[in-house]
């Protein structure tokens, strides 16, 4: 716990000074690669769409997040680990606390993230009052969407701006340790970030957040079968790299070049 506290303090100190880095991970191999390279590792419920081919995140279960969360959290030694609470697992204070305790006990993660709006801030407070490190998530809440094509940026009207600003302030008061801002327009993201003392982590919410998060599969381009959001920058073409490696392997097997003596027990 002390370790979490001191690492969190380091990230708090970065506010307004140095951007905080965060990426998703769902498997042990990725967790081991990114540990220590980013400040925060998020086991997002995006695993439903990214790993399981679901159309949205509403079918992600507690069991799925617990298993992927445990695999990742057990292999994160330097960074801090956040796990998403799935859709319908935090509908009341009682259910949220029960499930939060279950995820933490099973995975030993550092933080839990809940998609938040003005209706459920009291749940964040309840978890926080019970010693759970909570991350809020405002702006676009993907768990509310069956069809991701309908997702649009937020912060276009005065009413929307006021509502998001008060959600951010109330989340800080409720004890949230970070707030993820998803698809929030630049001006509003900037205003929210300077109005609160806890770090904002943006996804599609401009450079004016205290940190950035994206889905790792998107920046590696492992799956090109769906259109990526405009805020995604591609850092490599992993789909092509894997495809080339598999072609080479299959060719070597067919040409009887693999396995060679070197790869055999003589
Ligand atoms: O589920 C997820 O991966 C997220 C994002 C913020 C990346 O919540």
Tab-separated table of C-alpha atoms and ligand atoms in Angstrom:
chain	number	residue	atom	x	y	z
A	1	UNK	CA	0.000	0.000	0.000
A	2	UNK	CA	2.826	2.368	0.904
A	3	UNK	CA	4.367	1.566	-2.411
A	4	UNK	CA	1.119	2.581	-4.168
A	5	UNK	CA	0.948	5.762	-2.096
A	6	UNK	CA	4.474	6.850	-2.962
A	7	UNK	CA	4.108	5.974	-6.656
A	8	UNK	CA	0.769	7.835	-6.757
A	9	UNK	CA	2.397	10.859	-5.105
A	10	UNK	CA	5.028	10.884	-7.865
A	11	UNK	CA	2.255	11.008	-10.472
A	12	UNK	CA	0.369	13.714	-8.553
A	13	UNK	CA	3.565	15.772	-8.572
A	14	UNK	CA	3.689	15.508	-12.350
A	15	UNK	CA	0.440	17.495	-12.695
A	16	UNK	CA	1.051	20.604	-14.795
A	17	UNK	CA	4.715	19.604	-15.170
A	18	UNK	CA	5.218	16.324	-17.025
A	19	UNK	CA	2.590	14.255	-18.889
A	20	UNK	CA	1.514	10.930	-17.358
A	21	UNK	CA	1.589	7.920	-19.688
A	22	UNK	CA	-0.951	5.099	-19.726
A	23	UNK	CA	-1.640	2.170	-22.068
A	24	UNK	CA	-3.979	-0.783	-21.905
A	25	UNK	CA	-2.741	-4.370	-21.461
A	26	UNK	CA	-4.782	-7.558	-21.360
A	27	UNK	CA	-2.120	-10.288	-21.386
A	28	UNK	CA	1.023	-11.266	-19.506
A	29	UNK	CA	3.331	-10.779	-22.497
A	30	UNK	CA	2.196	-7.186	-23.118
A	31	UNK	CA	2.208	-6.425	-19.375
A	32	UNK	CA	5.847	-7.509	-19.119
A	33	UNK	CA	6.854	-5.417	-22.139
A	34	UNK	CA	5.180	-2.177	-21.050
A	35	UNK	CA	5.798	-2.369	-17.291
A	36	UNK	CA	7.948	0.592	-16.269
A	37	UNK	CA	7.743	2.181	-19.718
A	38	UNK	CA	4.402	3.802	-18.912
A	39	UNK	CA	3.245	5.184	-15.559
A	40	UNK	CA	-0.112	3.411	-15.578
A	41	UNK	CA	-1.274	0.132	-17.097
A	42	UNK	CA	-5.013	-0.202	-17.644
A	43	UNK	CA	-6.807	-3.525	-17.976
A	44	UNK	CA	-9.690	-1.897	-19.816
A	45	UNK	CA	-13.036	-3.481	-20.540
A	46	UNK	CA	-12.083	-2.650	-24.138
A	47	UNK	CA	-10.795	-6.238	-23.948
A	48	UNK	CA	-14.345	-7.256	-24.898
A	49	UNK	CA	-14.067	-5.682	-28.332
A	50	UNK	CA	-10.307	-5.998	-28.784
A	51	UNK	CA	-9.771	-9.615	-27.655
A	52	UNK	CA	-13.196	-11.229	-27.802
A	53	UNK	CA	-14.649	-9.552	-30.894
A	54	UNK	CA	-17.703	-8.230	-29.029
A	55	UNK	CA	-19.589	-5.326	-30.643
A	56	UNK	CA	-19.456	-3.285	-27.445
A	57	UNK	CA	-18.248	-3.638	-23.853
A	58	UNK	CA	-21.613	-4.471	-22.286
A	59	UNK	CA	-21.039	-8.233	-22.307
A	60	UNK	CA	-17.705	-8.127	-20.503
A	61	UNK	CA	-18.102	-10.111	-17.276
A	62	UNK	CA	-16.584	-9.831	-13.839
A	63	UNK	CA	-14.897	-13.191	-14.414
A	64	UNK	CA	-13.247	-12.007	-17.658
A	65	UNK	CA	-11.882	-8.835	-16.076
A	66	UNK	CA	-10.692	-10.787	-13.008
A	67	UNK	CA	-8.720	-13.301	-15.071
A	68	UNK	CA	-7.118	-10.771	-17.436
A	69	UNK	CA	-6.639	-8.377	-14.521
A	70	UNK	CA	-4.804	-11.009	-12.468
A	71	UNK	CA	-2.569	-11.992	-15.393
A	72	UNK	CA	-1.586	-8.363	-15.978
A	73	UNK	CA	-1.412	-7.086	-12.381
A	74	UNK	CA	0.809	-10.016	-11.329
A	75	UNK	CA	3.331	-8.963	-13.948
A	76	UNK	CA	3.358	-5.228	-13.275
A	77	UNK	CA	6.178	-4.382	-10.884
A	78	UNK	CA	7.082	-0.767	-11.711
A	79	UNK	CA	3.969	0.906	-13.110
A	80	UNK	CA	0.641	1.197	-11.299
A	81	UNK	CA	-2.201	-1.032	-12.452
A	82	UNK	CA	-5.814	0.049	-13.006
A	83	UNK	CA	-8.641	-2.390	-13.738
A	84	UNK	CA	-12.022	-1.459	-15.233
A	85	UNK	CA	-15.216	-2.463	-13.433
A	86	UNK	CA	-17.436	-4.018	-16.126
A	87	UNK	CA	-20.924	-2.850	-17.139
A	88	UNK	CA	-23.622	-3.648	-14.559
A	89	UNK	CA	-21.147	-4.532	-11.798
A	90	UNK	CA	-21.470	-1.234	-9.897
A	91	UNK	CA	-25.160	-0.375	-10.073
A	92	UNK	CA	-25.572	0.170	-6.320
A	93	UNK	CA	-23.224	1.000	-3.450
A	94	UNK	CA	-23.546	-2.492	-2.008
A	95	UNK	CA	-22.953	-4.356	-5.299
A	96	UNK	CA	-20.117	-2.007	-6.286
A	97	UNK	CA	-18.246	-2.496	-3.011
A	98	UNK	CA	-18.729	-6.262	-3.062
A	99	UNK	CA	-17.448	-6.556	-6.644
A	100	UNK	CA	-14.644	-4.046	-6.120
A	101	UNK	CA	-13.353	-6.035	-3.139
A	102	UNK	CA	-13.594	-9.246	-5.151
A	103	UNK	CA	-11.566	-7.805	-8.080
A	104	UNK	CA	-8.903	-6.354	-5.777
A	105	UNK	CA	-8.600	-9.526	-3.694
A	106	UNK	CA	-8.227	-11.682	-6.802
A	107	UNK	CA	-5.937	-9.424	-8.874
A	108	UNK	CA	-4.105	-7.265	-6.311
A	109	UNK	CA	-4.468	-4.293	-8.673
A	110	UNK	CA	-3.846	-0.736	-7.451
A	111	UNK	CA	-6.911	1.141	-8.776
A	112	UNK	CA	-10.394	0.436	-10.102
A	113	UNK	CA	-11.928	2.564	-12.853
A	114	UNK	CA	-15.676	3.161	-13.117
A	115	UNK	CA	-17.460	4.957	-15.936
A	116	UNK	CA	-19.098	7.846	-14.170
A	117	UNK	CA	-21.862	10.381	-14.592
A	118	UNK	CA	-23.806	12.600	-12.199
A	119	UNK	CA	-25.939	9.613	-11.151
A	120	UNK	CA	-23.192	7.419	-9.737
A	121	UNK	CA	-20.701	9.786	-8.091
A	122	UNK	CA	-22.014	8.634	-4.699
A	123	UNK	CA	-20.793	5.133	-5.597
A	124	UNK	CA	-17.284	6.497	-6.166
A	125	UNK	CA	-17.497	8.153	-2.740
A	126	UNK	CA	-18.680	4.934	-1.117
A	127	UNK	CA	-15.791	2.929	-2.618
A	128	UNK	CA	-13.297	5.605	-1.757
A	129	UNK	CA	-14.596	5.893	1.841
A	130	UNK	CA	-14.049	2.153	2.087
A	131	UNK	CA	-10.369	2.443	1.177
A	132	UNK	CA	-10.580	1.656	-2.533
A	133	UNK	CA	-8.469	3.708	-4.942
A	134	UNK	CA	-10.929	4.832	-7.579
A	135	UNK	CA	-10.494	6.328	-11.040
A	136	UNK	CA	-13.444	8.203	-12.566
A	137	UNK	CA	-14.194	8.178	-16.291
A	138	UNK	CA	-16.288	10.983	-17.796
A	139	UNK	CA	-17.124	12.449	-21.200
A	140	UNK	CA	-17.956	9.543	-23.458
A	141	UNK	CA	-18.866	6.468	-21.407
A	142	UNK	CA	-18.500	3.566	-23.880
A	143	UNK	CA	-20.495	1.207	-21.617
A	144	UNK	CA	-23.600	3.268	-22.525
A	145	UNK	CA	-23.221	2.486	-26.246
A	146	UNK	CA	-24.383	-0.665	-28.019
A	147	UNK	CA	-23.075	0.762	-31.297
A	148	UNK	CA	-19.668	2.439	-31.092
A	149	UNK	CA	-20.262	4.202	-34.435
A	150	UNK	CA	-22.685	6.457	-32.546
A	151	UNK	CA	-19.942	7.814	-30.258
A	152	UNK	CA	-19.352	11.554	-30.693
A	153	UNK	CA	-17.123	14.015	-28.859
A	154	UNK	CA	-18.610	15.935	-25.932
A	155	UNK	CA	-18.290	19.548	-24.815
A	156	UNK	CA	-20.256	21.183	-27.596
A	157	UNK	CA	-22.909	22.974	-25.581
A	158	UNK	CA	-22.793	25.185	-22.501
A	159	UNK	CA	-25.077	22.727	-20.671
A	160	UNK	CA	-22.775	19.791	-21.469
A	161	UNK	CA	-19.707	21.796	-20.416
A	162	UNK	CA	-21.231	22.780	-17.060
A	163	UNK	CA	-22.347	19.244	-16.371
A	164	UNK	CA	-18.928	17.721	-17.140
A	165	UNK	CA	-17.101	20.376	-15.141
A	166	UNK	CA	-19.285	19.725	-12.095
A	167	UNK	CA	-18.871	15.957	-12.508
A	168	UNK	CA	-15.084	16.389	-12.474
A	169	UNK	CA	-15.167	18.605	-9.378
A	170	UNK	CA	-17.552	16.239	-7.597
A	171	UNK	CA	-15.407	13.237	-8.496
A	172	UNK	CA	-12.385	14.882	-6.927
A	173	UNK	CA	-14.466	15.653	-3.809
A	174	UNK	CA	-15.678	12.040	-3.765
A	175	UNK	CA	-12.077	10.854	-3.506
A	176	UNK	CA	-11.225	9.840	-7.101
A	177	UNK	CA	-7.476	9.599	-7.681
A	178	UNK	CA	-7.515	10.251	-11.453
A	179	UNK	CA	-10.203	11.149	-13.989
A	180	UNK	CA	-10.196	9.718	-17.489
A	181	UNK	CA	-11.645	12.223	-19.987
A	182	UNK	CA	-12.876	10.456	-23.110
A	183	UNK	CA	-13.533	12.382	-26.353
A	184	UNK	CA	-13.845	15.710	-24.557
A	185	UNK	CA	-13.308	18.801	-26.689
A	186	UNK	CA	-9.983	20.574	-26.204
A	187	UNK	CA	-11.228	23.748	-24.491
A	188	UNK	CA	-13.289	21.875	-21.958
A	189	UNK	CA	-10.504	19.320	-21.281
A	190	UNK	CA	-8.164	22.246	-20.615
A	191	UNK	CA	-10.631	23.941	-18.249
A	192	UNK	CA	-11.387	20.727	-16.333
A	193	UNK	CA	-7.690	19.904	-16.012
A	194	UNK	CA	-6.891	23.281	-14.485
A	195	UNK	CA	-9.981	23.308	-12.224
A	196	UNK	CA	-9.050	20.147	-10.307
A	197	UNK	CA	-6.027	18.983	-8.310
A	198	UNK	CA	-6.066	15.338	-9.357
A	199	UNK	CA	-4.621	14.330	-12.751
A	200	UNK	CA	-6.810	14.040	-15.836
A	201	UNK	CA	-5.921	11.266	-18.268
A	202	UNK	CA	-7.219	11.971	-21.755
A	203	UNK	CA	-8.268	9.682	-24.557
A	204	UNK	CA	-9.201	11.711	-27.613
A	205	UNK	CA	-9.276	14.767	-25.348
A	206	UNK	CA	-6.268	16.790	-26.549
A	207	UNK	CA	-2.821	17.464	-25.130
A	208	UNK	CA	-4.319	19.669	-22.412
A	209	UNK	CA	-4.885	16.713	-20.086
A	210	UNK	CA	-2.323	15.694	-17.455
A	211	UNK	CA	-1.782	12.370	-19.175
A	212	UNK	CA	-2.794	10.226	-22.122
A	213	UNK	CA	-4.227	6.728	-22.507
A	214	UNK	CA	-4.999	4.659	-25.602
A	215	UNK	CA	-5.789	1.043	-26.399
A	216	UNK	CA	-2.417	-0.589	-27.153
A	217	UNK	CA	-3.782	-2.727	-30.005
A	218	UNK	CA	-4.822	0.458	-31.805
A	219	UNK	CA	-1.375	2.078	-31.798
A	220	UNK	CA	0.306	-1.194	-32.805
A	221	UNK	CA	-2.281	-1.787	-35.543
A	222	UNK	CA	-2.782	-5.461	-34.873
A	223	UNK	CA	-6.269	-5.450	-36.393
A	224	UNK	CA	-7.049	-3.286	-39.416
A	225	UNK	CA	-10.559	-4.657	-39.931
A	226	UNK	CA	-12.257	-1.730	-38.208
A	227	UNK	CA	-11.914	2.032	-38.546
A	228	UNK	CA	-9.785	3.562	-35.802
A	229	UNK	CA	-10.930	6.740	-34.049
A	230	UNK	CA	-9.278	9.941	-35.336
A	231	UNK	CA	-7.281	10.340	-32.120
A	232	UNK	CA	-5.284	7.161	-32.822
A	233	UNK	CA	-1.741	7.525	-34.093
A	234	UNK	CA	-0.274	4.307	-35.467
A	235	UNK	CA	3.227	3.537	-34.132
A	236	UNK	CA	3.801	0.279	-36.001
A	237	UNK	CA	2.078	-2.204	-38.284
A	238	UNK	CA	2.038	-5.322	-36.101
A	239	UNK	CA	-0.538	-6.986	-38.324
A	240	UNK	CA	1.931	-6.876	-41.231
A	241	UNK	CA	4.892	-7.908	-39.043
A	242	UNK	CA	3.007	-10.991	-37.750
A	243	UNK	CA	1.642	-11.817	-41.187
A	244	UNK	CA	5.171	-11.676	-42.740
A	245	UNK	CA	6.596	-13.849	-39.943
A	246	UNK	CA	3.836	-16.446	-40.415
A	247	UNK	CA	4.382	-16.490	-44.206
A	248	UNK	CA	8.108	-17.074	-43.639
A	249	UNK	CA	7.438	-19.849	-41.116
A	250	UNK	CA	4.936	-21.610	-43.392
A	251	UNK	CA	7.334	-21.344	-46.356
A	252	UNK	CA	10.238	-22.776	-44.301
A	253	UNK	CA	8.093	-25.747	-43.202
A	254	UNK	CA	6.936	-26.434	-46.775
A	255	UNK	CA	10.535	-26.088	-48.103
A	256	UNK	CA	11.753	-28.375	-45.281
A	257	UNK	CA	14.069	-25.603	-44.060
A	258	UNK	CA	12.482	-25.745	-40.623
A	259	UNK	CA	13.269	-27.490	-38.347
A	260	UNK	CA	16.978	-27.560	-39.215
A	261	UNK	CA	19.640	-29.504	-37.257
A	262	UNK	CA	19.976	-26.479	-34.975
A	263	UNK	CA	16.335	-26.801	-33.951
A	264	UNK	CA	16.356	-30.612	-33.508
A	265	UNK	CA	17.479	-32.988	-30.743
A	266	UNK	CA	20.216	-35.042	-32.452
B	1	LIG	O1	-11.593	0.169	-21.707
B	1	LIG	C1	-10.642	0.918	-21.985
B	1	LIG	O2	-9.645	0.480	-22.569
B	1	LIG	C2	-10.758	2.316	-21.577
B	1	LIG	C3	-10.005	3.407	-22.266
B	1	LIG	C4	-9.899	4.622	-21.449
B	1	LIG	C5	-8.838	3.142	-23.067
B	1	LIG	O3	-11.506	2.590	-20.714
